[in-house]
Short mmCIF file of C-alpha atoms and ligand atoms in Angstrom, two decimals:
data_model
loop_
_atom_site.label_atom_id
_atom_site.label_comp_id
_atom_site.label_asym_id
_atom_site.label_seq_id
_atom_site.Cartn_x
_atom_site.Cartn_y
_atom_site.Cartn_z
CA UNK V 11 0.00 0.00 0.00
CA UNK V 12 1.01 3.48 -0.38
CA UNK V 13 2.61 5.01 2.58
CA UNK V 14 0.80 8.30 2.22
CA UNK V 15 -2.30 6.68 2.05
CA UNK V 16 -1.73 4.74 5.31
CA UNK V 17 -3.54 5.87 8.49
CA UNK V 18 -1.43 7.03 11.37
CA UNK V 19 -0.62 5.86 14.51
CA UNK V 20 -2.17 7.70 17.41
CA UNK V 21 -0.34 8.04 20.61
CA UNK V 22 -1.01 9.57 24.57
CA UNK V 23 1.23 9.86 27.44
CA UNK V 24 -0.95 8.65 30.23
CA UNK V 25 -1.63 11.49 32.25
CA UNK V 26 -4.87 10.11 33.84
CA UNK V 27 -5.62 10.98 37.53
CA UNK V 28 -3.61 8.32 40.10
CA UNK V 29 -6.21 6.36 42.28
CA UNK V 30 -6.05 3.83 44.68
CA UNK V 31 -3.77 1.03 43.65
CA UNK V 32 -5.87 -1.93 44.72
CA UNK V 33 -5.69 -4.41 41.95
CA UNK V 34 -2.16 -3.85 41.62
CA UNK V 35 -1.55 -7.07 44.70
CA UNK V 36 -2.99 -9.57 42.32
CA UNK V 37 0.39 -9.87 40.17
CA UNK V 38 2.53 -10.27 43.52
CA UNK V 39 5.84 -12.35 42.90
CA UNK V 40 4.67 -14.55 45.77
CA UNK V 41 1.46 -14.80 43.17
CA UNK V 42 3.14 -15.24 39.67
CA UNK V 43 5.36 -18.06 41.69
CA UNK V 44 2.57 -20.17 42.73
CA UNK V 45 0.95 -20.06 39.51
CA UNK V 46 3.81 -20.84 37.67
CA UNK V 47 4.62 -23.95 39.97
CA UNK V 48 0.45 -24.61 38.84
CA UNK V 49 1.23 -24.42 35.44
CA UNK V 50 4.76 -27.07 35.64
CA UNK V 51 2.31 -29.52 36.71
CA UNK V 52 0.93 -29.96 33.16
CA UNK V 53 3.08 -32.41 31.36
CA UNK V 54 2.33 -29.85 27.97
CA UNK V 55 4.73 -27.22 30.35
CA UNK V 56 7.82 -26.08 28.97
CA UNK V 57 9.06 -22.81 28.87
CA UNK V 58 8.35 -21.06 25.74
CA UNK V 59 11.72 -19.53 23.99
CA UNK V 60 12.65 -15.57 24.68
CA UNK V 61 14.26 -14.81 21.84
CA UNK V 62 17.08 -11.96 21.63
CA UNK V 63 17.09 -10.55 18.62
CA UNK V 64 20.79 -8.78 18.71
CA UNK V 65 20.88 -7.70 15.20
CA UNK V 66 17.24 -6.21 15.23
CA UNK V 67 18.24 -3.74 18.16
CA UNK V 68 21.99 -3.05 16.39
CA UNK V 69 20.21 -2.06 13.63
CA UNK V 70 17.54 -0.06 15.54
CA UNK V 71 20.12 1.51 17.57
CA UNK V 72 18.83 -0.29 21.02
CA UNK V 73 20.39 -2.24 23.08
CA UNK V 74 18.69 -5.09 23.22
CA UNK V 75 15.21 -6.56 22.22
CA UNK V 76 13.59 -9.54 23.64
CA UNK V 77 10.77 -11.43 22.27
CA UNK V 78 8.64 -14.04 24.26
CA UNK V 79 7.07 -16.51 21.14
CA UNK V 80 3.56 -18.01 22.90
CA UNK V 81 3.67 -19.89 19.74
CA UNK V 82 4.98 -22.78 21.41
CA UNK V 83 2.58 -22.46 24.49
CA UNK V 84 1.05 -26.25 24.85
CA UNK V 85 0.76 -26.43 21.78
CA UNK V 86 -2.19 -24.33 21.05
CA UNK V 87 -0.18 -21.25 19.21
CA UNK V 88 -1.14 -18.91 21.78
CA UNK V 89 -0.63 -17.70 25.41
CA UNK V 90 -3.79 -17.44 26.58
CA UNK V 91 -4.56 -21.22 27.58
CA UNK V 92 -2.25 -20.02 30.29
CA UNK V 93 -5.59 -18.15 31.73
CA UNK V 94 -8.23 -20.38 31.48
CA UNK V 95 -6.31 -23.19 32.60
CA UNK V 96 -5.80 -21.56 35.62
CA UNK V 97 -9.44 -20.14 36.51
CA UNK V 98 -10.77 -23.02 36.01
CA UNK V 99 -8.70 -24.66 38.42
CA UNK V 100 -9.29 -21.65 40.87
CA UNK V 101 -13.29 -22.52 40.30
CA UNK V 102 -12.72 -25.93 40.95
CA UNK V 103 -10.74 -25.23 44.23
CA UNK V 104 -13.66 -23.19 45.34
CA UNK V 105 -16.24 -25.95 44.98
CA UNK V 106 -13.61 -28.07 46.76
CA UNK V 107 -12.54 -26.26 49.05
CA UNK V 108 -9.24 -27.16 48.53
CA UNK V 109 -5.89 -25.21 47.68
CA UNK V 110 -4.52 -24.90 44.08
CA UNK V 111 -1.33 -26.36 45.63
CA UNK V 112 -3.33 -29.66 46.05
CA UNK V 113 -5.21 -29.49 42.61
CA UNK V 114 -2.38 -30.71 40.59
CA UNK V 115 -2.93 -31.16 36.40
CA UNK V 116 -3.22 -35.34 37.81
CA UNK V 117 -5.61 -34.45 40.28
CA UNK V 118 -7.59 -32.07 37.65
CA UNK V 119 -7.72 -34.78 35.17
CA UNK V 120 -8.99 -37.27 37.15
CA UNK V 121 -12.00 -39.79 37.30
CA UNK V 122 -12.16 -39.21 41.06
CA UNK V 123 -11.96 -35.48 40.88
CA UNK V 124 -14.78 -35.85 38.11
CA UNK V 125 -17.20 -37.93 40.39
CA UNK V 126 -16.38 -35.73 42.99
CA UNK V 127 -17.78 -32.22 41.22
CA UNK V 128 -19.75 -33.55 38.35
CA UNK V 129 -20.89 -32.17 34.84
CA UNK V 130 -19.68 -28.48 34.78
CA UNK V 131 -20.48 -26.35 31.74
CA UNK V 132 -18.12 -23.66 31.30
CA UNK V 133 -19.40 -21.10 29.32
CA UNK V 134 -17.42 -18.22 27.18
CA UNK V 135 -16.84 -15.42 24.23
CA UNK V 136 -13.87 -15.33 22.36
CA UNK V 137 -12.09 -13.97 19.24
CA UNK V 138 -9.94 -17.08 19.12
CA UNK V 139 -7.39 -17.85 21.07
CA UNK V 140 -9.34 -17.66 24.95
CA UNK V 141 -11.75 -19.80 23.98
CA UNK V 142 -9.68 -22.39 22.67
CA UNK V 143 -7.69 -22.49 25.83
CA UNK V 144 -10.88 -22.53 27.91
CA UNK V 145 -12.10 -25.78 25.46
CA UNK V 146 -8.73 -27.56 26.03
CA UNK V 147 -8.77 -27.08 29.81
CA UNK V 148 -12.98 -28.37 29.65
CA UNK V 149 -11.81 -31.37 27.46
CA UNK V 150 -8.69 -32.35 29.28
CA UNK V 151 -11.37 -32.25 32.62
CA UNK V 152 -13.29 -34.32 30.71
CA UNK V 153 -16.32 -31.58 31.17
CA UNK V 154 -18.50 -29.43 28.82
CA UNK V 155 -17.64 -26.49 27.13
CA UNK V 156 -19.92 -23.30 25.05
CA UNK V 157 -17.90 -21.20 23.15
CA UNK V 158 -19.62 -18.19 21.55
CA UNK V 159 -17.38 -16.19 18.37
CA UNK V 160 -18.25 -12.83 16.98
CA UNK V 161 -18.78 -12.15 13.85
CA UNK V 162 -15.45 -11.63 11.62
CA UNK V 163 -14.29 -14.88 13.16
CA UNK V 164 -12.79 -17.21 10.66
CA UNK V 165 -13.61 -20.56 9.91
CA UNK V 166 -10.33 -21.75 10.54
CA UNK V 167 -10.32 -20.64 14.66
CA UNK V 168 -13.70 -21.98 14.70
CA UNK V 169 -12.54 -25.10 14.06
CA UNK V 170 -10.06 -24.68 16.53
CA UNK V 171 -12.49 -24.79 19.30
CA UNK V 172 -14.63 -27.62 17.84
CA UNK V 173 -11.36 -29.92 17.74
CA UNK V 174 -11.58 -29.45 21.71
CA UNK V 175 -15.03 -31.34 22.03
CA UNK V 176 -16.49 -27.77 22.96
CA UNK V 177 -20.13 -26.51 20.92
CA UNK V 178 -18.89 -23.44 19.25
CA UNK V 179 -20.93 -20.89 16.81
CA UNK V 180 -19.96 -17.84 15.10
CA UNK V 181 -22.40 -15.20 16.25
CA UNK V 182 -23.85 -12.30 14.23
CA UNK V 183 -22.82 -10.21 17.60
CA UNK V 184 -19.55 -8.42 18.14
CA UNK V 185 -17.12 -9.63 20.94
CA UNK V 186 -18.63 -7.63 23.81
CA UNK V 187 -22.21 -9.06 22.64
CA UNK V 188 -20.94 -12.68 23.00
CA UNK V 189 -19.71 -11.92 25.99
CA UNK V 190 -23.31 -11.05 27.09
CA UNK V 191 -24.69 -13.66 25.49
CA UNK V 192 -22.34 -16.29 27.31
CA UNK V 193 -22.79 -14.58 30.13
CA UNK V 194 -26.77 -14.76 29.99
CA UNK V 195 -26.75 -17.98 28.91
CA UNK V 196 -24.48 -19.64 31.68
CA UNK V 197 -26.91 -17.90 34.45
CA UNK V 198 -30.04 -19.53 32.88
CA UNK V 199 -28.25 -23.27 33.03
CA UNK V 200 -27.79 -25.67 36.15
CA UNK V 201 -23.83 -26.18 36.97
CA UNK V 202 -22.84 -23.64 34.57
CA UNK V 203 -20.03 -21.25 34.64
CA UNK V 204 -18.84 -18.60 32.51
CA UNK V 205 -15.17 -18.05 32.42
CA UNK V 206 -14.16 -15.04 31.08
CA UNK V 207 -11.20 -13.00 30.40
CA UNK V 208 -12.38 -9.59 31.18
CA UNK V 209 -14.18 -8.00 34.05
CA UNK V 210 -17.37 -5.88 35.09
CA UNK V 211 -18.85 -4.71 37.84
CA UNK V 212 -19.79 -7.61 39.85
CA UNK V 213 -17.91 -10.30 37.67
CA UNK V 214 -14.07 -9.77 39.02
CA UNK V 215 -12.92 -12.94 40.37
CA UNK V 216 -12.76 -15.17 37.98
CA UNK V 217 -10.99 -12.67 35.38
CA UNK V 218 -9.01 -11.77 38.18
CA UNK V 219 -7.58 -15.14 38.02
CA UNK V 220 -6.87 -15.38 34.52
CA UNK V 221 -5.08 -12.24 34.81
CA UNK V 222 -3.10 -14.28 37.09
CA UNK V 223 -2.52 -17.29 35.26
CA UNK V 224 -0.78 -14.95 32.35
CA UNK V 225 1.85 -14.31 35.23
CA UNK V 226 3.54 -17.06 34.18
CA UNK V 227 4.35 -16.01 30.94
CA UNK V 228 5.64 -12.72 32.37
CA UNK V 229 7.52 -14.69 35.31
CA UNK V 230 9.42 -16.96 32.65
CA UNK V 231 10.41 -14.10 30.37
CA UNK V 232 12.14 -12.15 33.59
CA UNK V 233 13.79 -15.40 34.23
CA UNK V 234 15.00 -16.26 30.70
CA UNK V 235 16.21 -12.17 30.58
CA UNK V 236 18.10 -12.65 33.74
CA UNK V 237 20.00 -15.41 31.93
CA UNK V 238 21.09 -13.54 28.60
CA UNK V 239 22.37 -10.85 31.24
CA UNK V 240 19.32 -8.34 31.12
CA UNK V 241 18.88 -7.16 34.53
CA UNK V 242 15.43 -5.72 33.73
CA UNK V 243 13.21 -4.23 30.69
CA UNK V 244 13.52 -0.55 30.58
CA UNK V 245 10.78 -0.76 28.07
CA UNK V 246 7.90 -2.95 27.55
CA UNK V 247 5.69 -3.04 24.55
CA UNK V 248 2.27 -4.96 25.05
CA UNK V 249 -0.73 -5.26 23.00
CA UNK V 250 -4.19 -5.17 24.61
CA UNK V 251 -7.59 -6.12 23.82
CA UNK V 252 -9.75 -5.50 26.87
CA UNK V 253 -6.17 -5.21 28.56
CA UNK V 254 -6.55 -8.10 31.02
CA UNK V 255 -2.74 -9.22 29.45
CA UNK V 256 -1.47 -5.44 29.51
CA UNK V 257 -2.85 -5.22 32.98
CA UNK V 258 -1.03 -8.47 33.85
CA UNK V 259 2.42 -8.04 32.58
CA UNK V 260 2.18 -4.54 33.50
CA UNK V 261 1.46 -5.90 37.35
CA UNK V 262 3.45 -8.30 37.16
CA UNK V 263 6.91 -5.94 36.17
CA UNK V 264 5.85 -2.87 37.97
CA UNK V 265 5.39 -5.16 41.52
CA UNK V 266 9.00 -6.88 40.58
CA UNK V 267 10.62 -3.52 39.62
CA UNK V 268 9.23 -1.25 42.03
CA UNK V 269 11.89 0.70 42.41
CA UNK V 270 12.63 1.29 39.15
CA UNK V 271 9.35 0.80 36.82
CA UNK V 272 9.68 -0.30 33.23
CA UNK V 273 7.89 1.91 30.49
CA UNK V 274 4.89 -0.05 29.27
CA UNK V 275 3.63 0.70 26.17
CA UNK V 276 -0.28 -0.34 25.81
CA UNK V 277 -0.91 -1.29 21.98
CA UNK V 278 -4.30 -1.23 20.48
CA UNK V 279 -5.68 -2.03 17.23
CA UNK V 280 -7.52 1.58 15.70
CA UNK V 281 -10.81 0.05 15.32
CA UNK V 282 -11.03 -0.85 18.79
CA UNK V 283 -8.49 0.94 20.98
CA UNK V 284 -10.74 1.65 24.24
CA UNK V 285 -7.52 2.02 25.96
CA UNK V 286 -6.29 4.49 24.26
CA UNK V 287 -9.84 6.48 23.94
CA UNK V 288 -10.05 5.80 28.08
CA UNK V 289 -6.38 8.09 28.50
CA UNK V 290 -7.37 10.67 25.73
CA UNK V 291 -10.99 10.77 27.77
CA UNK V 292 -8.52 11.73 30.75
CA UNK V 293 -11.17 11.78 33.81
CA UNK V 294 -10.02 7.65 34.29
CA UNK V 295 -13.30 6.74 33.70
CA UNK V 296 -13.22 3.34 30.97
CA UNK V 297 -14.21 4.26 27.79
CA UNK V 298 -15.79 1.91 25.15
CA UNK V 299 -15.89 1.48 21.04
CA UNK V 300 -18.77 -0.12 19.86
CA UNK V 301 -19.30 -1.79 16.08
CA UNK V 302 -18.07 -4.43 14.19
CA UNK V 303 -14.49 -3.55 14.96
CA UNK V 304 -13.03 -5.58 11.68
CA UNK V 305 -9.79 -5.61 12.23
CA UNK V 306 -6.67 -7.94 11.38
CA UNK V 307 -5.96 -8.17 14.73
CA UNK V 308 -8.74 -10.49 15.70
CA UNK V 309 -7.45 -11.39 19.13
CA UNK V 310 -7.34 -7.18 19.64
CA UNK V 311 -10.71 -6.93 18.26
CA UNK V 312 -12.54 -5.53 21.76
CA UNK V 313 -14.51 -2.66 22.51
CA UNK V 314 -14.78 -2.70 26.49
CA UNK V 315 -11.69 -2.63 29.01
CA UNK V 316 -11.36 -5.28 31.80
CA UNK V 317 -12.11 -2.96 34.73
CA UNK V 318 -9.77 -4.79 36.99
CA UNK V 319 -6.57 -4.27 34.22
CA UNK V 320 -7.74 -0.92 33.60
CA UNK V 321 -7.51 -0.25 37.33
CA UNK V 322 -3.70 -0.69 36.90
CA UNK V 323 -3.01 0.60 33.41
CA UNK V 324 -4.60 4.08 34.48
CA UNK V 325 -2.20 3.71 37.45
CA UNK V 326 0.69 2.71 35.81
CA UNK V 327 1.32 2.27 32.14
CA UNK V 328 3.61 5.12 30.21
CA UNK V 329 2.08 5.08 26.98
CA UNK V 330 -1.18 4.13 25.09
CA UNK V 331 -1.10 3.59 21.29
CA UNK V 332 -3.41 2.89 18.53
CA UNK V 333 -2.59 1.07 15.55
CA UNK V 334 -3.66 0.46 11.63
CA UNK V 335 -3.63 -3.11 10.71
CA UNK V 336 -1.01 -2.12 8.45
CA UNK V 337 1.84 -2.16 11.57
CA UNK V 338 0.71 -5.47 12.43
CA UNK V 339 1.36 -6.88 8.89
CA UNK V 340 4.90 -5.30 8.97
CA UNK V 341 5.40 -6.96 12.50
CA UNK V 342 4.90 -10.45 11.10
CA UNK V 343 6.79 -9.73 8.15
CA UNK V 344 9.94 -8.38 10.48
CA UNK V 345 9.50 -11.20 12.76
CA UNK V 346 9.17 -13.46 9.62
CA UNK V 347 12.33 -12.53 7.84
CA UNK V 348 14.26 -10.47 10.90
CA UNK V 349 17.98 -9.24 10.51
CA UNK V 350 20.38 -11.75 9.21
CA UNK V 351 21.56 -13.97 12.34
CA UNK V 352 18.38 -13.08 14.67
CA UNK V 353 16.17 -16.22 14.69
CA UNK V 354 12.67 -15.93 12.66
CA UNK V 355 9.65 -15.95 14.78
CA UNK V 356 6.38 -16.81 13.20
CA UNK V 357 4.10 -14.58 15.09
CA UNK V 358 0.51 -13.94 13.91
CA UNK V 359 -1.95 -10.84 13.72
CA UNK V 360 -2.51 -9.95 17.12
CA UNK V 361 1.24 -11.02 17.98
CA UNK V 362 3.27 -8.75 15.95
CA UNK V 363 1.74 -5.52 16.32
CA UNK V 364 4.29 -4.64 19.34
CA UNK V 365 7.27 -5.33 16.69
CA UNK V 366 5.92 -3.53 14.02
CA UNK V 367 5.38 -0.49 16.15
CA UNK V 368 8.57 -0.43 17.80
CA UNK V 369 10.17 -0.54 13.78
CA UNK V 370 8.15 2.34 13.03
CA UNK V 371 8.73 4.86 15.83
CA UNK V 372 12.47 3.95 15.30
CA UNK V 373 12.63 4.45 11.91
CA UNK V 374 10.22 6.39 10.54
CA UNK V 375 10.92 10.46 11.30
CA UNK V 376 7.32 11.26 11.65
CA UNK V 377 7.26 9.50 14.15
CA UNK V 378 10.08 11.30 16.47
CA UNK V 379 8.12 12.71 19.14
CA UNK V 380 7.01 9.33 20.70
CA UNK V 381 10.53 8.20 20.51
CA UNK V 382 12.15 10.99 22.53
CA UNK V 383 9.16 10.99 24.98
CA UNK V 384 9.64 7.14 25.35
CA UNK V 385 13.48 7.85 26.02
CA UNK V 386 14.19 4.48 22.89
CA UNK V 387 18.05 5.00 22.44
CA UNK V 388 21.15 2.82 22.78
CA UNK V 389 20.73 2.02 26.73
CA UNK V 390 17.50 0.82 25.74
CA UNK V 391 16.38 -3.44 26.33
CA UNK V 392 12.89 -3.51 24.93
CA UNK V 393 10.99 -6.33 25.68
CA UNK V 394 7.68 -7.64 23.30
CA UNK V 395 5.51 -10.40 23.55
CA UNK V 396 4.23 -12.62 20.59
CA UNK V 397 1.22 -13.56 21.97
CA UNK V 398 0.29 -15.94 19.29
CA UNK V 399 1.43 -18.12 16.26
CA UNK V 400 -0.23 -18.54 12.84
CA UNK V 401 -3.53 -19.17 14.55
CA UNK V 402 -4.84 -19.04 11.43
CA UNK V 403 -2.35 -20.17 9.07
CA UNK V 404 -4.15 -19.10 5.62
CA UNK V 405 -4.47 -15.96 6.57
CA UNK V 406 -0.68 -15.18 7.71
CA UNK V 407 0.28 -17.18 4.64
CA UNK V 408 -1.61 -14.52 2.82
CA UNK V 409 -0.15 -11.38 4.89
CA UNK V 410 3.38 -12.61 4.99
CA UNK V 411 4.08 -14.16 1.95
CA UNK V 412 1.94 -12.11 -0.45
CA UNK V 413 1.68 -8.68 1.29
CA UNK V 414 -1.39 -8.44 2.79
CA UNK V 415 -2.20 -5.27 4.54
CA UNK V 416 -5.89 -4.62 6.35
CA UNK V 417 -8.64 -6.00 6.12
C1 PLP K 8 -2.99 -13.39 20.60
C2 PLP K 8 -3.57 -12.40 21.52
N1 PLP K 8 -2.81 -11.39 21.94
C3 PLP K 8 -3.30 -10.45 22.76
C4 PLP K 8 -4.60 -10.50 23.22
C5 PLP K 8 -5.11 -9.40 24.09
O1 PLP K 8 -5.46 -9.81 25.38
P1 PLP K 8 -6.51 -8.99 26.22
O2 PLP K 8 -7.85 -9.16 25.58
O3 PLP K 8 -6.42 -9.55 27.58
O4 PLP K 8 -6.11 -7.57 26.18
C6 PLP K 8 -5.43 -11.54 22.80
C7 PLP K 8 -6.82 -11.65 23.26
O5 PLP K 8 -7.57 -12.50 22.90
C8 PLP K 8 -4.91 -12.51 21.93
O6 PLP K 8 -5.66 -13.54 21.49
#
């Protein structure tokens, strides 16, 4: 496409009124640890790679860039499994009254545990990648699943879900309607549950947890920095839908570096950047976009902030950006085919968008302003997440190998 013709980026320093830091305890060390040890008990767990991408930053004039790839996360191309593995468990340990320490992934999986609690239905919305998790965790607990998609949602992550046992439908709602719509439909049913990854008023704990189960990913890629050397992010880039992940990694870093607080950078895609539209609003008061929100970025694609993440992204975060699909598409193509010697990361849609904005502000001079205010330079170690794979692989096939820009 044309540059000219391109839409901008959109940018905010967060200069939202500071309010009482409550939700900020949730992504304690002491927290993230636990969960983690949760998480080794699956015999899917391994680490996922943090990749260093030396040449990248040498030729961006950084000092270092890290990249966590999700891809290989249990092998479902995506981190979010991470989240609904983990509520569900916390649900479960709330019916049994037991602690997550003794809920083990044996324990979980069992035929006594299932006689114990019964048929469960857990209920949710997703543009993908949650809802597959949520079906994986249902199946592997040998219990029912009802996955609701919004319209936009391809075939391919449909299928997806079904391949977990779970009844899925693509609805002709957007993703904060099938969010209602699970949500309605889980209170009208005996033994029925909805697990979702973003909160309202009234419905915290369970997103709280799931905000908490991403604290693993966050946990590991601290570790694996530690070992190349890093001794902490000066800059993190992280992409947000209703900002339950922002709000995690952005707890998560800001509790472990207290003393000396990364620079988060929140990333939204244009058509739904709530986030962004909640700092430019400035009273700290969520904000929501409505529509279709069509976007590449299908994982991105919501209208309505997590009130619990928002609590600490209005608290906390540096930056908010909103992004054309276009910078995502140039993220998967960078990560595709990166400097000669950095390894290639396949990273899809709603994982790239971090790289492909970090490429732009440092390369393009219209874009000078946000990297002066964001302090990028040589002393710099910026640290991204790939939060998913080629979820769907048809459609990255298309962007990366034959230059797909938007939708
Ligand atoms: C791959 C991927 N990255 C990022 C996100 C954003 O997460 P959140 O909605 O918690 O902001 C999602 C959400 O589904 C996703 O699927």
């Amino acid at each position: 496409m044309n540059k000219e013709k391109k839409n901008k980026l959109k940018w905010i320093s967060n200069n939202l009124p500071k309010t009482e830091d409550k939700n900020l305890i949730l992504m304690s060390p002491s927290q993230s640890k636990q969960v983690h040890e949760f998480h080794m008990s699956f015999p899917q767990y391994k680490e996922t790679p943090l990749v260093r991408l030396s040449n990248m930053s040498a030729h961006l004039g950084l000092k270092d860039i890290f990249l966590k790839d999700e891809s290989y996360r249990f092998g479902l191309n995506a981190f979010k499994v991470l989240g609904g593995s983990y509520a569900i468990a916390r649900y479960i340990s709330s019916i049994t009254d037991e602690d997550i320490s003794k809920l083990p992934y044996s324990v979980l999986t069992s035929d006594e545990l299932r006689n114990k609690i019964g048929e469960i239905t857990f209920y949710t919305a997703t543009d993908g990648n949650h809802g597959r998790g949520v079906a994986w965790a249902a199946n592997k607990l040998n219990q029912k699943c009802v996955v609701y998609m919004p319209a936009g949602t391809t075939q391919t992550r449909l299928n997806h879900v079904l391949n977990e046992n779970a009844t899925a439908t693509i609805e002709a709602l957007n993703y904060d309607d099938c969010v209602r719509k699970a949500y309605s439909q889980s209170q009208s049913k005996e033994n029925a549950i909805i697990i979702q990854d973003t909160a309202w008023d009234g419905y915290e704990e369970i997103p709280a947890w799931i905000m908490q189960g991403y604290g693993t990913m966050a946990l590991e890629a601290d570790t694996q920095m530690q070992k190349y050397g890093c001794e902490r992010p000066t800059h993190i880039f992280i992409q947000a839908g209703v900002g339950s992940l922002a709000g995690a990694v952005q707890g998560y870093f800001t509790n472990k570096y207290s003393d000396c607080e990364p620079k988060v950078v929140v990333v939204e895609a244009e058509v739904a950047d709530c986030l962004y539209k909640s700092a430019i609003e400035g009273s700290g008061n969520p904000q929501i976009v409505g529509g279709d929100m069509l976007t590449l970025m299908n994982g991105l694609a919501c209208g309505e902030p997590c009130t619990i993440a928002w609590g600490i992204l209005k608290n906390h975060a540096d930056t908010f950006v909103s992004c054309p699909d276009w910078v995502s598409a140039l993220g998967m193509r960078l990560l595709a085919a990166p400097s000669k010697g950095d390894a290639p990361v396949t990273s899809g849609e709603s994982g790239a968008v971090t790289m492909g904005l970090l490429y732009t502000i440092l390369t393009d001079p219209e874009y000078k302003d946000i990297k002066e205010k964001l302090g990028l330079d040589e002393n710099s170690s910026v640290m991204l997440f790939s939060t998913e794979g080629d979820t769907d692989p048809e459609r990255y096939r298309s962007i990366v190998w034959e230059g797909m820009d938007s939708l």
